[in-house]
DNA sequence: CTGTATCCACGGCGATACTG
DNA sequence: CAGTATCGCCGTGGATACAG
């Protein structure tokens, strides 16, 4: 893939700053549509605990609708991030599980979640301060 | 923060699988609204090379509209991820720069971008294969 | 140059109802 | 149980025009 090494100190802009080759704008768009999808992230997170059935997901991911569950599940399956296993039984049973690829996504996404957890309060403060520029008295 | 350590092998579900305390669903939503915002990510990425002016951003981020540039810029500023410096000159000049916090976000987001770069082709293949279940002849 | 304001189209998404 | 189908609201975001 040969992406730009980001090991250089961000502040030391002595040379021509290295950026992504612009074509990556398209690539970024791709990830955003995956990792930036609330439901996708939630589903992948839930699946970290092992395979789950349709209704299990429906219940464990609080607030998701059938429509979005099914839709997102299809997306993830299409991308090869999860597998769908249908057991031909009388009460149909379908299990969804993370693929290896899906697991790597989860790891990457976890980085973001950690970041959010670490700086969540700080951001809240910033917002409050920004929204309330008064209070100089 | 005390998030779940993700070092354990995903496949070995011997114990009660550890998950985020569910309340994090809300937290996740927060990040998604930041890191999941295409324009926000693009702006932060562009700013990695040092401060940029409004029009510079407008041009370097191909495809963004004034409306979204301004809007996203405000958001990022509000969150304390970037700074806005207005130089009182005759042709007004405004420069935007990453804060330390913003830099940390960039680092975290870079993880995702790297992931995307690494698995982009693989995902494309998966999609193609999924969309074309025929071709058995 | 650096925005702000308005209009509007499109897609995300929930709600609901129905099927194998 | 595991979906599919339809409808409609609403936010996102582009296009355009105007302003300091």
PDB file of C-alpha atoms in Angstrom, chain B residues 5-104:
ATOM      1  CA  UNK B   5      -8.488  -4.787  27.328  1.00  0.00           C
ATOM      2  CA  UNK B   6      -8.670  -6.167  23.851  1.00  0.00           C
ATOM      3  CA  UNK B   7      -5.542  -8.244  24.036  1.00  0.00           C
ATOM      4  CA  UNK B   8      -7.378 -11.498  24.618  1.00  0.00           C
ATOM      5  CA  UNK B   9      -7.837 -13.737  21.597  1.00  0.00           C
ATOM      6  CA  UNK B  10     -11.197 -13.053  20.088  1.00  0.00           C
ATOM      7  CA  UNK B  11     -11.940 -16.648  19.343  1.00  0.00           C
ATOM      8  CA  UNK B  12     -11.325 -17.913  22.827  1.00  0.00           C
ATOM      9  CA  UNK B  13     -14.608 -17.136  24.474  1.00  0.00           C
ATOM     10  CA  UNK B  14     -14.084 -19.185  27.566  1.00  0.00           C
ATOM     11  CA  UNK B  15     -15.403 -16.727  30.074  1.00  0.00           C
ATOM     12  CA  UNK B  16     -18.209 -14.213  30.059  1.00  0.00           C
ATOM     13  CA  UNK B  17     -17.173 -12.063  27.147  1.00  0.00           C
ATOM     14  CA  UNK B  18     -16.178  -8.591  28.133  1.00  0.00           C
ATOM     15  CA  UNK B  19     -17.979  -5.800  26.397  1.00  0.00           C
ATOM     16  CA  UNK B  20     -18.329  -2.099  26.773  1.00  0.00           C
ATOM     17  CA  UNK B  21     -20.721  -1.170  29.538  1.00  0.00           C
ATOM     18  CA  UNK B  22     -23.498  -0.376  27.068  1.00  0.00           C
ATOM     19  CA  UNK B  23     -23.495   3.207  28.238  1.00  0.00           C
ATOM     20  CA  UNK B  24     -20.698   3.555  25.751  1.00  0.00           C
ATOM     21  CA  UNK B  25     -23.249   3.326  23.008  1.00  0.00           C
ATOM     22  CA  UNK B  26     -23.703   6.993  23.673  1.00  0.00           C
ATOM     23  CA  UNK B  27     -19.985   7.607  23.671  1.00  0.00           C
ATOM     24  CA  UNK B  28     -19.604   5.782  20.415  1.00  0.00           C
ATOM     25  CA  UNK B  29     -22.222   7.985  18.943  1.00  0.00           C
ATOM     26  CA  UNK B  30     -20.094  10.957  19.922  1.00  0.00           C
ATOM     27  CA  UNK B  31     -16.987   9.757  18.146  1.00  0.00           C
ATOM     28  CA  UNK B  32     -18.906   8.781  15.106  1.00  0.00           C
ATOM     29  CA  UNK B  33     -20.108  12.319  14.843  1.00  0.00           C
ATOM     30  CA  UNK B  34     -16.495  13.471  14.853  1.00  0.00           C
ATOM     31  CA  UNK B  35     -14.305  10.824  13.342  1.00  0.00           C
ATOM     32  CA  UNK B  36     -17.188   9.569  11.273  1.00  0.00           C
ATOM     33  CA  UNK B  37     -17.613  12.909   9.631  1.00  0.00           C
ATOM     34  CA  UNK B  38     -15.971  12.788   6.276  1.00  0.00           C
ATOM     35  CA  UNK B  39     -15.306  16.504   6.097  1.00  0.00           C
ATOM     36  CA  UNK B  40     -14.003  16.721   9.635  1.00  0.00           C
ATOM     37  CA  UNK B  41     -11.488  13.991   8.970  1.00  0.00           C
ATOM     38  CA  UNK B  42     -10.451  15.561   5.700  1.00  0.00           C
ATOM     39  CA  UNK B  43      -9.981  18.962   7.311  1.00  0.00           C
ATOM     40  CA  UNK B  44      -7.966  17.602  10.189  1.00  0.00           C
ATOM     41  CA  UNK B  45      -5.848  15.656   7.735  1.00  0.00           C
ATOM     42  CA  UNK B  46      -5.170  18.734   5.672  1.00  0.00           C
ATOM     43  CA  UNK B  47      -4.216  20.713   8.735  1.00  0.00           C
ATOM     44  CA  UNK B  48      -1.523  18.175   9.529  1.00  0.00           C
ATOM     45  CA  UNK B  49       0.759  20.158   7.267  1.00  0.00           C
ATOM     46  CA  UNK B  50       0.394  23.273   9.368  1.00  0.00           C
ATOM     47  CA  UNK B  51      -2.033  26.191   9.435  1.00  0.00           C
ATOM     48  CA  UNK B  52      -4.130  26.863   6.393  1.00  0.00           C
ATOM     49  CA  UNK B  53      -6.386  29.662   5.310  1.00  0.00           C
ATOM     50  CA  UNK B  54     -10.035  29.347   4.525  1.00  0.00           C
ATOM     51  CA  UNK B  55      -9.666  29.296   0.780  1.00  0.00           C
ATOM     52  CA  UNK B  56      -6.670  27.048   0.983  1.00  0.00           C
ATOM     53  CA  UNK B  57      -8.796  24.477   2.738  1.00  0.00           C
ATOM     54  CA  UNK B  58     -11.602  25.076   0.292  1.00  0.00           C
ATOM     55  CA  UNK B  59      -9.294  24.229  -2.562  1.00  0.00           C
ATOM     56  CA  UNK B  60      -7.211  21.511  -0.976  1.00  0.00           C
ATOM     57  CA  UNK B  61     -10.263  19.571   0.114  1.00  0.00           C
ATOM     58  CA  UNK B  62     -11.684  18.859  -3.230  1.00  0.00           C
ATOM     59  CA  UNK B  63     -15.424  18.591  -3.362  1.00  0.00           C
ATOM     60  CA  UNK B  64     -16.314  20.426  -0.166  1.00  0.00           C
ATOM     61  CA  UNK B  65     -18.776  23.286  -0.316  1.00  0.00           C
ATOM     62  CA  UNK B  66     -18.398  26.587   1.487  1.00  0.00           C
ATOM     63  CA  UNK B  67     -21.329  25.702   3.622  1.00  0.00           C
ATOM     64  CA  UNK B  68     -19.817  22.488   4.905  1.00  0.00           C
ATOM     65  CA  UNK B  69     -16.346  23.936   5.233  1.00  0.00           C
ATOM     66  CA  UNK B  70     -17.558  26.719   7.447  1.00  0.00           C
ATOM     67  CA  UNK B  71     -19.896  24.488   9.357  1.00  0.00           C
ATOM     68  CA  UNK B  72     -17.341  21.754  10.004  1.00  0.00           C
ATOM     69  CA  UNK B  73     -14.695  24.302  10.858  1.00  0.00           C
ATOM     70  CA  UNK B  74     -16.984  25.705  13.545  1.00  0.00           C
ATOM     71  CA  UNK B  75     -17.645  22.284  14.943  1.00  0.00           C
ATOM     72  CA  UNK B  76     -13.981  21.422  15.160  1.00  0.00           C
ATOM     73  CA  UNK B  77     -13.276  24.783  16.725  1.00  0.00           C
ATOM     74  CA  UNK B  78     -16.016  24.282  19.238  1.00  0.00           C
ATOM     75  CA  UNK B  79     -14.608  20.927  20.212  1.00  0.00           C
ATOM     76  CA  UNK B  80     -11.197  22.483  20.635  1.00  0.00           C
ATOM     77  CA  UNK B  81      -9.676  20.442  17.865  1.00  0.00           C
ATOM     78  CA  UNK B  82      -8.603  23.420  15.813  1.00  0.00           C
ATOM     79  CA  UNK B  83      -7.928  27.095  16.381  1.00  0.00           C
ATOM     80  CA  UNK B  84      -9.165  30.010  14.331  1.00  0.00           C
ATOM     81  CA  UNK B  85      -6.887  33.005  14.030  1.00  0.00           C
ATOM     82  CA  UNK B  86      -8.239  36.089  12.337  1.00  0.00           C
ATOM     83  CA  UNK B  87      -5.669  38.591  11.118  1.00  0.00           C
ATOM     84  CA  UNK B  88      -7.222  42.061  11.002  1.00  0.00           C
ATOM     85  CA  UNK B  89      -5.977  43.026   7.589  1.00  0.00           C
ATOM     86  CA  UNK B  90      -7.589  44.703   4.646  1.00  0.00           C
ATOM     87  CA  UNK B  91      -8.084  41.515   2.739  1.00  0.00           C
ATOM     88  CA  UNK B  92      -9.181  39.508   5.735  1.00  0.00           C
ATOM     89  CA  UNK B  93      -6.984  36.551   6.461  1.00  0.00           C
ATOM     90  CA  UNK B  94      -8.038  33.691   8.706  1.00  0.00           C
ATOM     91  CA  UNK B  95      -5.861  30.775   9.543  1.00  0.00           C
ATOM     92  CA  UNK B  96      -6.905  27.463  10.967  1.00  0.00           C
ATOM     93  CA  UNK B  97      -4.523  25.194  12.827  1.00  0.00           C
ATOM     94  CA  UNK B  98      -4.635  21.946  14.721  1.00  0.00           C
ATOM     95  CA  UNK B  99      -4.578  22.059  18.487  1.00  0.00           C
ATOM     96  CA  UNK B 100      -2.760  19.412  20.482  1.00  0.00           C
ATOM     97  CA  UNK B 101      -6.064  17.694  20.997  1.00  0.00           C
ATOM     98  CA  UNK B 102      -6.742  17.823  17.298  1.00  0.00           C
ATOM     99  CA  UNK B 103      -3.383  16.268  16.643  1.00  0.00           C
ATOM    100  CA  UNK B 104      -4.207  13.333  18.865  1.00  0.00           C
TER     101      UNK B 104
END
